[in-house]
Each structure stands twice: as structure tokens, then as C-alpha cells.
Coordinates of C-alpha atoms in Angstrom, one line a residue:
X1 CA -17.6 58.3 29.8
X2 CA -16.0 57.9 33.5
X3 CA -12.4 57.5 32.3
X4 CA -12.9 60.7 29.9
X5 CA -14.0 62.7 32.5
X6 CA -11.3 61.7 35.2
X7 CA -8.9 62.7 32.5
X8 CA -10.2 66.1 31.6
X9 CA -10.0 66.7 35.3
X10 CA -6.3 65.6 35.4
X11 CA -5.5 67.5 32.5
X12 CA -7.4 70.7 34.1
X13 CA -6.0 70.2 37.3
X14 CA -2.6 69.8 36.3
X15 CA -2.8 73.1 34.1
X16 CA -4.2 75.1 37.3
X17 CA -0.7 73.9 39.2
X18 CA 1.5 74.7 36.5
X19 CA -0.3 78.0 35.9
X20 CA 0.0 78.8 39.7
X21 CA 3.3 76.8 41.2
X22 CA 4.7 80.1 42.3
X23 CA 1.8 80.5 44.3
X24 CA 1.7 77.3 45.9
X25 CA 5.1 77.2 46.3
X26 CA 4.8 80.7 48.5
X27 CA 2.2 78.3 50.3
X28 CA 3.5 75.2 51.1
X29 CA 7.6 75.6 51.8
X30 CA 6.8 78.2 55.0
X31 CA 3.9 75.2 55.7
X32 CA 6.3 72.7 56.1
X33 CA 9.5 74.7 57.5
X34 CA 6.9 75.3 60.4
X35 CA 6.1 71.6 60.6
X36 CA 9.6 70.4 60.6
X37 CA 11.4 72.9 62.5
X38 CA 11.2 71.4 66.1
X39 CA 13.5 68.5 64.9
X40 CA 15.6 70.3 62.5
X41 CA 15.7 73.3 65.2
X42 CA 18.2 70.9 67.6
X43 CA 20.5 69.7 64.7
X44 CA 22.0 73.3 64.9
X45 CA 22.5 73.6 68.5
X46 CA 25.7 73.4 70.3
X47 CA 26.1 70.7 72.2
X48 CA 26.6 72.4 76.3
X49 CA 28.1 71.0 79.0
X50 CA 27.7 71.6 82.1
X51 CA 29.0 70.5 86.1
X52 CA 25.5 70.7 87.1
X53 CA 22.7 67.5 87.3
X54 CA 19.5 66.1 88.5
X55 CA 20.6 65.4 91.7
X56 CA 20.7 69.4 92.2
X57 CA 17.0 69.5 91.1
X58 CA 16.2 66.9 93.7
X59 CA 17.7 68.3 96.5
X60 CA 16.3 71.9 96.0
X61 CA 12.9 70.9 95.5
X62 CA 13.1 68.6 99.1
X63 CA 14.5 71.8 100.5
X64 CA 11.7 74.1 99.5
X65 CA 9.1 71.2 101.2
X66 CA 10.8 71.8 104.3
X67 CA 12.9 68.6 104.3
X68 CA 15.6 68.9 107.3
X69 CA 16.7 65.3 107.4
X70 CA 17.6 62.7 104.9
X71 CA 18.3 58.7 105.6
X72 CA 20.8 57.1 103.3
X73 CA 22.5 54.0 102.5
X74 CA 24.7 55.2 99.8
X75 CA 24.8 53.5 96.7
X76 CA 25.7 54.6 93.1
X77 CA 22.7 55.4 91.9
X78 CA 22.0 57.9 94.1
X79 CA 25.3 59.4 94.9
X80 CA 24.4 63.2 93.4
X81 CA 21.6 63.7 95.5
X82 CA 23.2 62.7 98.4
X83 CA 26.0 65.0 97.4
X84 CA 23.7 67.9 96.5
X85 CA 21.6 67.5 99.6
X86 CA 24.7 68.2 101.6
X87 CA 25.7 71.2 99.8
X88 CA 22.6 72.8 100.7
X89 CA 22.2 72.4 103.9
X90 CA 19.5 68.9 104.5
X91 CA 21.1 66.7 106.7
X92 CA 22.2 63.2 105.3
X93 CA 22.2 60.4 107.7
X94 CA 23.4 57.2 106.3
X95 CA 22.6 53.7 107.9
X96 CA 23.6 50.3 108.0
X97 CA 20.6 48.7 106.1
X98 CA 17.8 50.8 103.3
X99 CA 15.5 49.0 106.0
X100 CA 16.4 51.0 108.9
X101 CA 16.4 54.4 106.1
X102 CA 12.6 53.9 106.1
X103 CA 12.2 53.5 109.8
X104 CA 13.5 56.3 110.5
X105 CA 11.9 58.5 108.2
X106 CA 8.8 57.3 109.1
X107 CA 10.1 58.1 112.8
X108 CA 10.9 61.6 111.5
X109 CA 7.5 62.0 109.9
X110 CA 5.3 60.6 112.9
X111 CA 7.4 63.2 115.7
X112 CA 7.5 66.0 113.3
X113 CA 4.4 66.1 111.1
X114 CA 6.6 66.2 107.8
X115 CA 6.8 64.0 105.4
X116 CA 10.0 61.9 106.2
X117 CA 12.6 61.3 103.1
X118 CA 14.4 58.2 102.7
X119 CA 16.6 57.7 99.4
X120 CA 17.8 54.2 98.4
X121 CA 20.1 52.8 95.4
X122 CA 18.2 50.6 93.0
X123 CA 17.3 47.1 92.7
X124 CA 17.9 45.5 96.4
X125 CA 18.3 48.5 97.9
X126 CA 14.4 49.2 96.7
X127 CA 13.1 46.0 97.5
X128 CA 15.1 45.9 101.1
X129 CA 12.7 48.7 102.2
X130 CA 9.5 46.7 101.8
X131 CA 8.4 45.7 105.7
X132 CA 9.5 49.6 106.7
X133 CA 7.1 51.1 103.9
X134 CA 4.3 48.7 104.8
X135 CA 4.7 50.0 108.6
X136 CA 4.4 53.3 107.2
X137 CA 1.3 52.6 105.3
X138 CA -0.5 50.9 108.2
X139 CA 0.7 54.0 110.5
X140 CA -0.7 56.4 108.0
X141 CA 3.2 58.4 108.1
X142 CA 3.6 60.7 105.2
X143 CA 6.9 59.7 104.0
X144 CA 8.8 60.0 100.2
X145 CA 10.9 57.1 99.5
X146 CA 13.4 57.9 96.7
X147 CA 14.8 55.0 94.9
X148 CA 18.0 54.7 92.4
X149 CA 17.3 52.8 88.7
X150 CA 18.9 51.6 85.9
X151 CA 19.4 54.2 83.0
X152 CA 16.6 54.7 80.9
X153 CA 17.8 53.0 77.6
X154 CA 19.0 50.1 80.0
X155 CA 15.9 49.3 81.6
X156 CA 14.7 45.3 80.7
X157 CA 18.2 44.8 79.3
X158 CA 19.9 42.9 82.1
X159 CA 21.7 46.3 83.6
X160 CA 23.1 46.2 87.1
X161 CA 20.4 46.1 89.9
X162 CA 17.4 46.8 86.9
X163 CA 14.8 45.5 88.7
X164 CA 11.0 46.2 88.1
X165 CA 10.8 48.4 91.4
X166 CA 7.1 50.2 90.5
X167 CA 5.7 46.6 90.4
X168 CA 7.3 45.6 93.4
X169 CA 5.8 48.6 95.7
X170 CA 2.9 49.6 94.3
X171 CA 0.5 47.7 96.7
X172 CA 2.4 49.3 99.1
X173 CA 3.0 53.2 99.0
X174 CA -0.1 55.3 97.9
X175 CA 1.2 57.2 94.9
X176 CA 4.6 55.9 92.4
X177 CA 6.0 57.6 90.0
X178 CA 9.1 56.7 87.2
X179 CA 11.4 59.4 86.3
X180 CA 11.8 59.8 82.5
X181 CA 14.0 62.7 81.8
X182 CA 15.5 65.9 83.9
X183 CA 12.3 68.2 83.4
X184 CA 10.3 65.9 85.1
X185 CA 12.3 65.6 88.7
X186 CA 10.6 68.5 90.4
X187 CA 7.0 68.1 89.2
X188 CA 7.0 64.6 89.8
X189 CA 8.6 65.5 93.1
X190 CA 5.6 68.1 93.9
X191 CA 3.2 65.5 93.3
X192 CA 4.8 62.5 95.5
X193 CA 5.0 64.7 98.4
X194 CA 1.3 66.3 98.0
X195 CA 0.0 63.1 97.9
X196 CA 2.5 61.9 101.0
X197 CA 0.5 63.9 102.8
X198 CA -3.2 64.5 101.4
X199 CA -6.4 62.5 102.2
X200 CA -5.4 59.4 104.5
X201 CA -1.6 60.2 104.5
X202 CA 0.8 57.4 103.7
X203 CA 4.0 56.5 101.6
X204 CA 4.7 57.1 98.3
X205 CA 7.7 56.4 96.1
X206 CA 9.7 58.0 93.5
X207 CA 12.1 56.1 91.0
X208 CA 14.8 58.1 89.1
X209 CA 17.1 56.7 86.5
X210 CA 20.8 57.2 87.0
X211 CA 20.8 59.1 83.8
X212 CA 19.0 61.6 84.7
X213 CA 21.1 62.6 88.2
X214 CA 24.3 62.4 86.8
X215 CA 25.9 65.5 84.4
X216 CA 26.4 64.6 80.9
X217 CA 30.4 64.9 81.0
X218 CA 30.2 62.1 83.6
X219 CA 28.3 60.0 82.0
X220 CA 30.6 60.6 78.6
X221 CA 33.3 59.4 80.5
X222 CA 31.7 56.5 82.2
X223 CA 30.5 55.0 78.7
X224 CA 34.3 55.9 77.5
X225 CA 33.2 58.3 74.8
X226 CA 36.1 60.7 75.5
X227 CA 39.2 58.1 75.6
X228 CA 40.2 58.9 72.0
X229 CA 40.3 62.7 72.7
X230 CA 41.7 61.8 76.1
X231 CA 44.5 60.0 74.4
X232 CA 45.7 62.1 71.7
X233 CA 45.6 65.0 74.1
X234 CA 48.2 63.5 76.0
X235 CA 51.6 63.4 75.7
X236 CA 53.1 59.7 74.6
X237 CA 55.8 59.6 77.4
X238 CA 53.6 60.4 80.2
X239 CA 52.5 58.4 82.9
X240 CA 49.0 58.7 82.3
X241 CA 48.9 58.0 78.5
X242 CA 49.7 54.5 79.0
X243 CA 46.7 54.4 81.6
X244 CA 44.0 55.6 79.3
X245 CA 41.9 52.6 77.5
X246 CA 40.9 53.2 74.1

């Protein structure tokens, strides 16, 4: 009796879809073309390019905090903000050790009342600034330490000066935070500086990945991506064609 009655409902079921596919049809493609459109949406763009990078963000959002001065060692990782700090008017003081970066930002901080902003490379130049940011913490100076790291896709895979720099500092600033993409530089940045300075103020520190500070024609040319175009755009008897690695 149950499998006669399961198949009379098959039958009857299937006879209501092929009686109303057009219907159905009507219902479901415009369901799923809304579903899917998010990822099929980007397959269409062009791809842009543009001179400009996360670095900018970083230096506009100290800017509208107030920030006048900025302690440096420079390092790679970092190099755009420093560059776009400069451009806009904040002051960029390099030094001979990322130790002596902290100190004086937190000298900065505890003669001015603003938070003070140092901005390290990755790796060693992260960990250098450990005795500095504990100073900070037991002097209760409101200070943003920004730190240089390994691109995003690198991270745990041996890259140069990936170090786990969260783990390292955390008993020591008050509020850390790890860049994941561009869009989140200047709320992240919000934050670290609101909580630099709120409740029991104290240091806090900010990690962005080199990928997301540096434009993406750089970093096509730094993986090589453009050699082949490079090459057959120049001329064979040139000087620079026999410099270009493929």
C-alpha cells in the first residue's frame, strides 16, 4: 500500500511540473540570478589600476586624529606610509633603533596629550619595540604603534620577517588588531586610536600586511607578472631588453 501511494504521488507531482514548467521556470532562474550575481557580478569588471595605495588611507586617517609627528625606522614594509605621511604634511622622524620610535612617541604623547604614533617594519622590527611599549603601558601613554607584515597569502609560509607579531604584544598594548584587506585600514585605525586613549589609556597596536599598502601595479611587478609584456614591448636591440627576466 506504501509504495503504491509514494508512486501516485510521484506520478502526480511530476504531472503538476510538466503542466506548469513555464511557471516555475519564471520563478526560479530570476531566484537564482539574484543568488549568484555577487560572484558572477566581478567576472565582468575591468580590471583598474591605479598609483594610489593603503598607505594613503593610513596617512589620512592619522592626519584627521590630529597626528603632527611620526617616528620611523624605515623598513620595506612600511615604506608607503611613510611616503604618504610626508606628502601630507605629518612629520616623519626616523631613528636609529624601532626601540627608540616607541620612546619617543610615548614622549610625544605624555608632553602633548595625543596619542603618539610610531610605525615599525615587520618581524624584528615589531618585536624590537617590546621594553618601549611596556613603558608605555605602565605610564598609561596613549600611543598607536603601527607595525609592517608579511602579505596576507604569505603569512605561516616562511615569508621574510613573518613573524606571529599579535601573539607577541598582546600582553602588552591594550587593544590589537590584523589588517585583512584595504577597506579595513581606517576603521580599524578609528578603533586603535579610541581605544589609545579611552578608559585607563595605554598602547595599542595595529599590524598591516604589505599587500594591502602597496598599489597593485607594484606588486605585479614585484611578483614579475608583467615581464612577458615588458619584454615583447621592447625592442630586441635595446639596452634594456636584455635586462628584463622572463
Amino acid at each position: 500500500l506504501n509504495s503504491s501511494t509514494h508512486f501516485i504521488f510521484l506520478m502526480t507531482l511530476l504531472t503538476v511540473l510538466r503542466e506548469n514548467i513555464p511557471y516555475l521556470t519564471a520563478i526560479v532562474i530570476p531566484f537564482f540570478a539574484y543568488i549568484s550575481w555577487p560572484y558572477i557580478y566581478p567576472l565582468f569588471c575591468s580590471l583598474q589600476y591605479t598609483n594610489r595605495h593603503g598607505g594613503e588611507l593610513v596617512a589620512k586617517a592619522l592626519k584627521a586624529h590630529g597626528v603632527e609627528y611620526m617616528f620611523t625606522l624605515v623598513g620595506g614594509h612600511i615604506s608607503p606610509i611613510l611616503v604618504a605621511a610626508k606628502k601630507i604634511g605629518i612629520q616623519v622622524i626616523d631613528v636609529r633603533h624601532e626601540v627608540n620610535a616607541v620612546f619617543a612617541a610615548d614622549a610625544v604623547s605624555r608632553l602633548s596629550g595625543s596619542v603618539g604614533v610610531a610605525v615599525v617594519t615587520a618581524g624584528p622590527g615589531v618585536t624590537n619595540t617590546i621594553t618601549a611599549l611596556k613603558n608605555a603601558q605602565m605610564a598609561q601613554s596613549p600611543l598607536l604603534l603601527i607595525g609592517g607584515a608579511a602579505a596576507t597569502v604569505l603569512k605561516g609560509r616562511g615569508s621574510l620577517q613573518d613573524v606571529e607579531q599579535i601573539a607577541v604584544l598582546q600582553s602588552v598594548v591594550k587593544y590589537h588588531a590584523s589588517i585583512r584587506n584595504v577597506r579595513e585600514i581606517v576603521p580599524v585605525l578609528r578603533r586603535a586610536l579610541f581605544e589609545a586613549k579611552s578608559g585607563v589609556p595605554g598602547p595599542v597596536f595595529v599590524e598591516i600586511p604589505i599587500d594591502c599598502l602597496y598599489c597593485i601595479g607594484e606588486l605585479r611587478a614585484a611578483m614579475n607578472l608583467s615581464q612577458c609584456v615588458r619584454k615583447k614591448a621592447l625592442k630586441s636591440d635595446s639596452a634594456e631588453y636584455k635586462r628584463v627576466i622572463v
